[in-house]
Amino acid sequence: TKALHSSAMISSNRFSWIRPEDLSVAANPVVLIDVRENNERDGGHITGSTRCGVLLSTAQMDDLVARWKEGCHVVFACMRSLSRAPLAAQRLISHMDHNGCGLTVNAIVPRVSLLEGGVVGFVEYLFRHGGVASPSGHADDLPSAVLSSFDPNLWTVSYSPDGPRVSHHSECEQGAGGGWHGSPGLERLVVEEASQELSFLMDHSLSLSPPPASSMPYIS
């Protein structure tokens, strides 16, 4: 797991990336799949997204393939699109390879993407374009048309020279003694995501290699 956290990536990624600002102007209808846990969706989710587990069922993949064949753009997101969203995308692509979708071997699959920055990146984008923060540093007001069930008490905002930085309470809830806790909590979340990626690698015999200059790593 330590190697995965430093710089490793799966070399055969065949999905693309889509920026938060491009979701609303995509050329094709977007089917957005949120693979976060239910407790991570507390506080808000992208309007129109569907929650699925990272290990998509056959029925779920069949439905997504059908939507893809209709011309939809399938986009996966987790909290930051670093591990679970890529795994779900790879799982769907593997399913497509075996179900007559006419894909080119080892080529990028059109209209299967990850949301760059995940849900956190989406919220940060909203803050850069009209969202505000209260003096306490909690998210205060974001447009409900694109972010549903928003609870400002479950998000924290800080500011840097590069713009706002947002975190969800499930990522970094720190106790009075300085230890990390919460559900799932930062350390637990990191370990779970790394374990899921290791299991995927073992099951699919995919190789690890240093990331090419033009690629985005799964875990930073």
PDB file of C-alpha atoms in Angstrom:
ATOM      1  CA  THR A   1       0.000   0.000   0.000  1.00  0.00           C
ATOM      2  CA  LYS A   2       2.869   2.413   0.686  1.00  0.00           C
ATOM      3  CA  ALA A   3       4.039   2.149  -2.930  1.00  0.00           C
ATOM      4  CA  LEU A   4       0.546   2.915  -4.200  1.00  0.00           C
ATOM      5  CA  HIS A   5       0.339   5.999  -2.007  1.00  0.00           C
ATOM      6  CA  SER A   6       3.616   7.420  -3.297  1.00  0.00           C
ATOM      7  CA  SER A   7       3.545   7.408  -7.087  1.00  0.00           C
ATOM      8  CA  ALA A   8       2.235   4.172  -8.595  1.00  0.00           C
ATOM      9  CA  MET A   9      -0.572   4.008 -11.098  1.00  0.00           C
ATOM     10  CA  ILE A  10      -2.325   1.410 -13.203  1.00  0.00           C
ATOM     11  CA  SER A  11      -0.670   1.695 -16.593  1.00  0.00           C
ATOM     12  CA  SER A  12      -3.607   0.601 -18.711  1.00  0.00           C
ATOM     13  CA  ASN A  13      -6.156   3.267 -17.738  1.00  0.00           C
ATOM     14  CA  ARG A  14      -8.534   3.729 -20.655  1.00  0.00           C
ATOM     15  CA  PHE A  15     -10.831   6.444 -19.383  1.00  0.00           C
ATOM     16  CA  SER A  16     -10.579  10.198 -19.856  1.00  0.00           C
ATOM     17  CA  TRP A  17     -10.988  13.073 -17.395  1.00  0.00           C
ATOM     18  CA  ILE A  18     -13.657  15.762 -17.409  1.00  0.00           C
ATOM     19  CA  ARG A  19     -13.401  19.045 -15.502  1.00  0.00           C
ATOM     20  CA  PRO A  20     -16.249  20.240 -13.239  1.00  0.00           C
ATOM     21  CA  GLU A  21     -16.848  23.250 -15.484  1.00  0.00           C
ATOM     22  CA  ASP A  22     -17.307  20.976 -18.491  1.00  0.00           C
ATOM     23  CA  LEU A  23     -20.077  18.796 -17.028  1.00  0.00           C
ATOM     24  CA  SER A  24     -22.844  21.206 -17.985  1.00  0.00           C
ATOM     25  CA  VAL A  25     -21.520  21.766 -21.517  1.00  0.00           C
ATOM     26  CA  ALA A  26     -20.664  18.171 -22.439  1.00  0.00           C
ATOM     27  CA  ALA A  27     -21.619  17.304 -26.004  1.00  0.00           C
ATOM     28  CA  ASN A  28     -23.596  14.256 -24.844  1.00  0.00           C
ATOM     29  CA  PRO A  29     -26.024  13.699 -21.950  1.00  0.00           C
ATOM     30  CA  VAL A  30     -24.055  12.940 -18.781  1.00  0.00           C
ATOM     31  CA  VAL A  31     -24.759   9.943 -16.532  1.00  0.00           C
ATOM     32  CA  LEU A  32     -22.920  10.785 -13.297  1.00  0.00           C
ATOM     33  CA  ILE A  33     -22.141   7.872 -10.961  1.00  0.00           C
ATOM     34  CA  ASP A  34     -21.148   8.735  -7.381  1.00  0.00           C
ATOM     35  CA  VAL A  35     -19.313   5.789  -5.794  1.00  0.00           C
ATOM     36  CA  ARG A  36     -18.888   7.366  -2.357  1.00  0.00           C
ATOM     37  CA  GLU A  37     -20.411   5.723   0.709  1.00  0.00           C
ATOM     38  CA  ASN A  38     -23.784   6.963   1.902  1.00  0.00           C
ATOM     39  CA  ASN A  39     -22.260   8.769   4.893  1.00  0.00           C
ATOM     40  CA  GLU A  40     -19.915  10.595   2.530  1.00  0.00           C
ATOM     41  CA  ARG A  41     -22.915  11.841   0.544  1.00  0.00           C
ATOM     42  CA  ASP A  42     -24.228  13.439   3.732  1.00  0.00           C
ATOM     43  CA  GLY A  43     -23.787  17.143   3.306  1.00  0.00           C
ATOM     44  CA  GLY A  44     -24.444  17.217  -0.395  1.00  0.00           C
ATOM     45  CA  HIS A  45     -24.157  15.473  -3.729  1.00  0.00           C
ATOM     46  CA  ILE A  46     -24.041  16.660  -7.304  1.00  0.00           C
ATOM     47  CA  THR A  47     -27.574  17.120  -8.555  1.00  0.00           C
ATOM     48  CA  GLY A  48     -28.648  14.280 -10.827  1.00  0.00           C
ATOM     49  CA  SER A  49     -25.913  11.885  -9.703  1.00  0.00           C
ATOM     50  CA  THR A  50     -26.681   8.254  -8.882  1.00  0.00           C
ATOM     51  CA  ARG A  51     -25.049   6.516  -5.937  1.00  0.00           C
ATOM     52  CA  CYS A  52     -23.492   3.092  -6.679  1.00  0.00           C
ATOM     53  CA  GLY A  53     -20.946   0.963  -4.878  1.00  0.00           C
ATOM     54  CA  VAL A  54     -17.445   0.878  -6.309  1.00  0.00           C
ATOM     55  CA  LEU A  55     -17.934  -2.813  -7.174  1.00  0.00           C
ATOM     56  CA  LEU A  56     -20.680  -2.295  -9.738  1.00  0.00           C
ATOM     57  CA  SER A  57     -23.103  -5.179 -10.099  1.00  0.00           C
ATOM     58  CA  THR A  58     -23.625  -6.855 -13.460  1.00  0.00           C
ATOM     59  CA  ALA A  59     -27.088  -5.315 -13.681  1.00  0.00           C
ATOM     60  CA  GLN A  60     -25.689  -1.839 -12.999  1.00  0.00           C
ATOM     61  CA  MET A  61     -22.978  -2.286 -15.616  1.00  0.00           C
ATOM     62  CA  ASP A  62     -25.503  -3.574 -18.165  1.00  0.00           C
ATOM     63  CA  ASP A  63     -27.613  -0.469 -17.552  1.00  0.00           C
ATOM     64  CA  LEU A  64     -24.612   1.833 -17.965  1.00  0.00           C
ATOM     65  CA  VAL A  65     -23.563   0.055 -21.161  1.00  0.00           C
ATOM     66  CA  ALA A  66     -27.079   0.528 -22.528  1.00  0.00           C
ATOM     67  CA  ARG A  67     -26.968   4.243 -21.684  1.00  0.00           C
ATOM     68  CA  TRP A  68     -23.507   4.506 -23.245  1.00  0.00           C
ATOM     69  CA  LYS A  69     -24.741   2.853 -26.447  1.00  0.00           C
ATOM     70  CA  GLU A  70     -27.533   5.448 -26.555  1.00  0.00           C
ATOM     71  CA  GLY A  71     -24.844   8.133 -26.683  1.00  0.00           C
ATOM     72  CA  CYS A  72     -24.583   9.101 -23.013  1.00  0.00           C
ATOM     73  CA  HIS A  73     -21.327  10.158 -21.401  1.00  0.00           C
ATOM     74  CA  VAL A  74     -20.703   8.033 -18.277  1.00  0.00           C
ATOM     75  CA  VAL A  75     -18.784   9.936 -15.595  1.00  0.00           C
ATOM     76  CA  PHE A  76     -17.564   8.454 -12.306  1.00  0.00           C
ATOM     77  CA  ALA A  77     -16.728  10.391  -9.151  1.00  0.00           C
ATOM     78  CA  CYS A  78     -15.735   9.617  -5.585  1.00  0.00           C
ATOM     79  CA  MET A  79     -14.581  12.112  -2.969  1.00  0.00           C
ATOM     80  CA  ARG A  80     -11.523  13.197  -4.985  1.00  0.00           C
ATOM     81  CA  SER A  81     -11.560  10.701  -7.905  1.00  0.00           C
ATOM     82  CA  LEU A  82      -8.245   9.245  -6.775  1.00  0.00           C
ATOM     83  CA  SER A  83      -9.033   5.568  -6.285  1.00  0.00           C
ATOM     84  CA  ARG A  84     -12.621   4.348  -6.118  1.00  0.00           C
ATOM     85  CA  ALA A  85     -13.861   6.204  -9.196  1.00  0.00           C
ATOM     86  CA  PRO A  86     -10.988   4.877 -11.355  1.00  0.00           C
ATOM     87  CA  LEU A  87     -11.653   1.348 -10.122  1.00  0.00           C
ATOM     88  CA  ALA A  88     -15.346   1.604 -10.998  1.00  0.00           C
ATOM     89  CA  ALA A  89     -14.502   3.007 -14.447  1.00  0.00           C
ATOM     90  CA  GLN A  90     -12.020   0.195 -15.123  1.00  0.00           C
ATOM     91  CA  ARG A  91     -14.600  -2.352 -14.004  1.00  0.00           C
ATOM     92  CA  LEU A  92     -17.154  -0.945 -16.451  1.00  0.00           C
ATOM     93  CA  ILE A  93     -14.626  -0.856 -19.296  1.00  0.00           C
ATOM     94  CA  SER A  94     -13.657  -4.484 -18.638  1.00  0.00           C
ATOM     95  CA  HIS A  95     -17.342  -5.380 -18.800  1.00  0.00           C
ATOM     96  CA  MET A  96     -17.689  -3.474 -22.072  1.00  0.00           C
ATOM     97  CA  ASP A  97     -14.706  -5.331 -23.540  1.00  0.00           C
ATOM     98  CA  HIS A  98     -16.546  -8.614 -23.024  1.00  0.00           C
ATOM     99  CA  ASN A  99     -19.968  -7.506 -24.234  1.00  0.00           C
ATOM    100  CA  GLY A 100     -19.578  -6.537 -27.854  1.00  0.00           C
ATOM    101  CA  CYS A 101     -19.165  -2.780 -27.549  1.00  0.00           C
ATOM    102  CA  GLY A 102     -16.664  -2.639 -30.410  1.00  0.00           C
ATOM    103  CA  LEU A 103     -13.885  -1.078 -28.333  1.00  0.00           C
ATOM    104  CA  THR A 104     -10.346  -0.782 -29.640  1.00  0.00           C
ATOM    105  CA  VAL A 105      -7.948  -2.879 -27.559  1.00  0.00           C
ATOM    106  CA  ASN A 106      -5.934  -0.788 -25.064  1.00  0.00           C
ATOM    107  CA  ALA A 107      -7.356   2.473 -26.430  1.00  0.00           C
ATOM    108  CA  ILE A 108      -9.097   5.212 -24.490  1.00  0.00           C
ATOM    109  CA  VAL A 109     -12.820   4.477 -24.375  1.00  0.00           C
ATOM    110  CA  PRO A 110     -14.909   7.407 -25.621  1.00  0.00           C
ATOM    111  CA  ARG A 111     -17.474   8.862 -23.226  1.00  0.00           C
ATOM    112  CA  VAL A 112     -16.231   7.069 -20.096  1.00  0.00           C
ATOM    113  CA  SER A 113     -14.596   9.611 -17.803  1.00  0.00           C
ATOM    114  CA  LEU A 114     -13.656  10.541 -14.262  1.00  0.00           C
ATOM    115  CA  LEU A 115     -14.689  13.845 -12.715  1.00  0.00           C
ATOM    116  CA  GLU A 116     -11.416  15.674 -12.148  1.00  0.00           C
ATOM    117  CA  GLY A 117     -11.016  16.424  -8.444  1.00  0.00           C
ATOM    118  CA  GLY A 118     -14.098  14.389  -7.571  1.00  0.00           C
ATOM    119  CA  VAL A 119     -16.959  15.849  -5.556  1.00  0.00           C
ATOM    120  CA  VAL A 120     -14.500  17.936  -3.515  1.00  0.00           C
ATOM    121  CA  GLY A 121     -13.130  19.427  -6.720  1.00  0.00           C
ATOM    122  CA  PHE A 122     -16.682  20.162  -7.884  1.00  0.00           C
ATOM    123  CA  VAL A 123     -17.471  22.017  -4.638  1.00  0.00           C
ATOM    124  CA  GLU A 124     -14.193  23.948  -4.872  1.00  0.00           C
ATOM    125  CA  TYR A 125     -15.109  24.953  -8.420  1.00  0.00           C
ATOM    126  CA  LEU A 126     -18.453  26.285  -7.180  1.00  0.00           C
ATOM    127  CA  PHE A 127     -16.694  28.362  -4.539  1.00  0.00           C
ATOM    128  CA  ARG A 128     -14.484  29.918  -7.196  1.00  0.00           C
ATOM    129  CA  HIS A 129     -17.575  30.910  -9.157  1.00  0.00           C
ATOM    130  CA  GLY A 130     -19.991  32.479  -6.715  1.00  0.00           C
ATOM    131  CA  GLY A 131     -19.934  30.398  -3.531  1.00  0.00           C
ATOM    132  CA  VAL A 132     -19.153  32.184  -0.261  1.00  0.00           C
ATOM    133  CA  ALA A 133     -17.789  31.109   3.092  1.00  0.00           C
ATOM    134  CA  SER A 134     -18.717  32.265   6.554  1.00  0.00           C
ATOM    135  CA  PRO A 135     -16.033  33.703   8.870  1.00  0.00           C
ATOM    136  CA  SER A 136     -15.893  30.366  10.704  1.00  0.00           C
ATOM    137  CA  GLY A 137     -14.587  28.729   7.548  1.00  0.00           C
ATOM    138  CA  HIS A 138     -17.677  26.626   6.901  1.00  0.00           C
ATOM    139  CA  ALA A 139     -19.269  26.472   3.479  1.00  0.00           C
ATOM    140  CA  ASP A 140     -22.253  28.778   3.584  1.00  0.00           C
ATOM    141  CA  ASP A 141     -24.092  29.045   0.282  1.00  0.00           C
ATOM    142  CA  LEU A 142     -23.832  27.019  -2.907  1.00  0.00           C
ATOM    143  CA  PRO A 143     -26.357  26.762  -5.756  1.00  0.00           C
ATOM    144  CA  SER A 144     -28.921  23.991  -5.144  1.00  0.00           C
ATOM    145  CA  ALA A 145     -29.441  23.613  -8.891  1.00  0.00           C
ATOM    146  CA  VAL A 146     -26.108  21.785  -9.140  1.00  0.00           C
ATOM    147  CA  LEU A 147     -25.540  20.614  -5.536  1.00  0.00           C
ATOM    148  CA  SER A 148     -28.404  18.862  -3.734  1.00  0.00           C
ATOM    149  CA  SER A 149     -28.976  18.367   0.015  1.00  0.00           C
ATOM    150  CA  PHE A 150     -26.129  20.726   0.835  1.00  0.00           C
ATOM    151  CA  ASP A 151     -25.286  20.983   4.560  1.00  0.00           C
ATOM    152  CA  PRO A 152     -22.647  23.671   5.271  1.00  0.00           C
ATOM    153  CA  ASN A 153     -21.863  22.144   8.669  1.00  0.00           C
ATOM    154  CA  LEU A 154     -20.316  19.104   7.007  1.00  0.00           C
ATOM    155  CA  TRP A 155     -17.845  21.026   4.830  1.00  0.00           C
ATOM    156  CA  THR A 156     -14.863  23.165   5.799  1.00  0.00           C
ATOM    157  CA  VAL A 157     -13.274  25.778   3.579  1.00  0.00           C
ATOM    158  CA  SER A 158      -9.782  27.254   3.793  1.00  0.00           C
ATOM    159  CA  TYR A 159      -8.092  29.655   1.443  1.00  0.00           C
ATOM    160  CA  SER A 160      -4.721  29.553  -0.291  1.00  0.00           C
ATOM    161  CA  PRO A 161      -3.012  31.583  -3.027  1.00  0.00           C
ATOM    162  CA  ASP A 162      -4.401  29.020  -5.482  1.00  0.00           C
ATOM    163  CA  GLY A 163      -7.973  29.535  -4.328  1.00  0.00           C
ATOM    164  CA  PRO A 164     -10.345  27.826  -1.886  1.00  0.00           C
ATOM    165  CA  ARG A 165      -9.573  24.396  -0.462  1.00  0.00           C
ATOM    166  CA  VAL A 166     -12.532  22.299   0.622  1.00  0.00           C
ATOM    167  CA  SER A 167     -12.723  19.213   2.818  1.00  0.00           C
ATOM    168  CA  HIS A 168     -15.646  17.011   3.826  1.00  0.00           C
ATOM    169  CA  HIS A 169     -16.079  16.073   7.469  1.00  0.00           C
ATOM    170  CA  SER A 170     -15.605  12.369   6.674  1.00  0.00           C
ATOM    171  CA  GLU A 171     -12.079  13.074   5.369  1.00  0.00           C
ATOM    172  CA  CYS A 172     -10.546  14.956   8.257  1.00  0.00           C
ATOM    173  CA  GLU A 173     -12.401  14.976  11.535  1.00  0.00           C
ATOM    174  CA  GLN A 174      -9.837  15.502  14.287  1.00  0.00           C
ATOM    175  CA  GLY A 175     -10.419  14.801  17.953  1.00  0.00           C
ATOM    176  CA  ALA A 176      -9.357  16.927  20.903  1.00  0.00           C
ATOM    177  CA  GLY A 177      -6.341  14.702  21.514  1.00  0.00           C
ATOM    178  CA  GLY A 178      -5.047  15.251  17.995  1.00  0.00           C
ATOM    179  CA  GLY A 179      -5.959  11.776  16.741  1.00  0.00           C
ATOM    180  CA  TRP A 180      -8.040  11.194  13.665  1.00  0.00           C
ATOM    181  CA  HIS A 181     -11.471   9.691  14.083  1.00  0.00           C
ATOM    182  CA  GLY A 182     -14.892   9.834  12.507  1.00  0.00           C
ATOM    183  CA  SER A 183     -16.813   7.807  10.002  1.00  0.00           C
ATOM    184  CA  PRO A 184     -14.831   6.749   8.109  1.00  0.00           C
ATOM    185  CA  GLY A 185     -12.058   9.245   9.089  1.00  0.00           C
ATOM    186  CA  LEU A 186      -9.052  10.192   7.012  1.00  0.00           C
ATOM    187  CA  GLU A 187      -6.719   7.339   7.926  1.00  0.00           C
ATOM    188  CA  ARG A 188      -9.394   4.671   7.608  1.00  0.00           C
ATOM    189  CA  LEU A 189     -10.537   6.082   4.257  1.00  0.00           C
ATOM    190  CA  VAL A 190      -6.996   6.083   2.882  1.00  0.00           C
ATOM    191  CA  VAL A 191      -6.369   2.498   3.967  1.00  0.00           C
ATOM    192  CA  GLU A 192      -9.706   1.286   2.564  1.00  0.00           C
ATOM    193  CA  GLU A 193      -9.100   2.923  -0.821  1.00  0.00           C
ATOM    194  CA  ALA A 194      -5.571   1.499  -1.059  1.00  0.00           C
ATOM    195  CA  SER A 195      -6.837  -1.970  -0.120  1.00  0.00           C
ATOM    196  CA  GLN A 196      -9.538  -1.800  -2.787  1.00  0.00           C
ATOM    197  CA  GLU A 197      -6.967  -0.816  -5.415  1.00  0.00           C
ATOM    198  CA  LEU A 198      -4.595  -3.616  -4.396  1.00  0.00           C
ATOM    199  CA  SER A 199      -7.430  -6.150  -4.644  1.00  0.00           C
ATOM    200  CA  PHE A 200      -8.342  -4.840  -8.093  1.00  0.00           C
ATOM    201  CA  LEU A 201      -4.741  -5.132  -9.269  1.00  0.00           C
ATOM    202  CA  MET A 202      -4.459  -8.709  -8.015  1.00  0.00           C
ATOM    203  CA  ASP A 203      -7.795  -9.745  -9.535  1.00  0.00           C
ATOM    204  CA  HIS A 204      -7.050  -8.259 -12.937  1.00  0.00           C
ATOM    205  CA  SER A 205      -3.278  -8.849 -13.129  1.00  0.00           C
ATOM    206  CA  LEU A 206      -2.651  -5.258 -14.130  1.00  0.00           C
ATOM    207  CA  SER A 207       0.908  -3.949 -13.982  1.00  0.00           C
ATOM    208  CA  LEU A 208       2.284  -0.986 -12.083  1.00  0.00           C
ATOM    209  CA  SER A 209       4.555   1.526 -13.745  1.00  0.00           C
ATOM    210  CA  PRO A 210       5.761   5.104 -13.161  1.00  0.00           C
ATOM    211  CA  PRO A 211       3.111   7.560 -14.434  1.00  0.00           C
ATOM    212  CA  PRO A 212       3.724   9.010 -17.910  1.00  0.00           C
ATOM    213  CA  ALA A 213       4.104  12.771 -17.972  1.00  0.00           C
ATOM    214  CA  SER A 214       0.652  13.250 -19.499  1.00  0.00           C
ATOM    215  CA  SER A 215      -1.193  10.962 -17.076  1.00  0.00           C
ATOM    216  CA  MET A 216      -2.833  11.680 -13.761  1.00  0.00           C
ATOM    217  CA  PRO A 217      -1.900   9.348 -10.871  1.00  0.00           C
ATOM    218  CA  TYR A 218      -4.599   7.505  -8.980  1.00  0.00           C
ATOM    219  CA  ILE A 219      -3.189   8.345  -5.580  1.00  0.00           C
ATOM    220  CA  SER A 220      -1.120  11.358  -4.623  1.00  0.00           C
TER     221      SER A 220
END
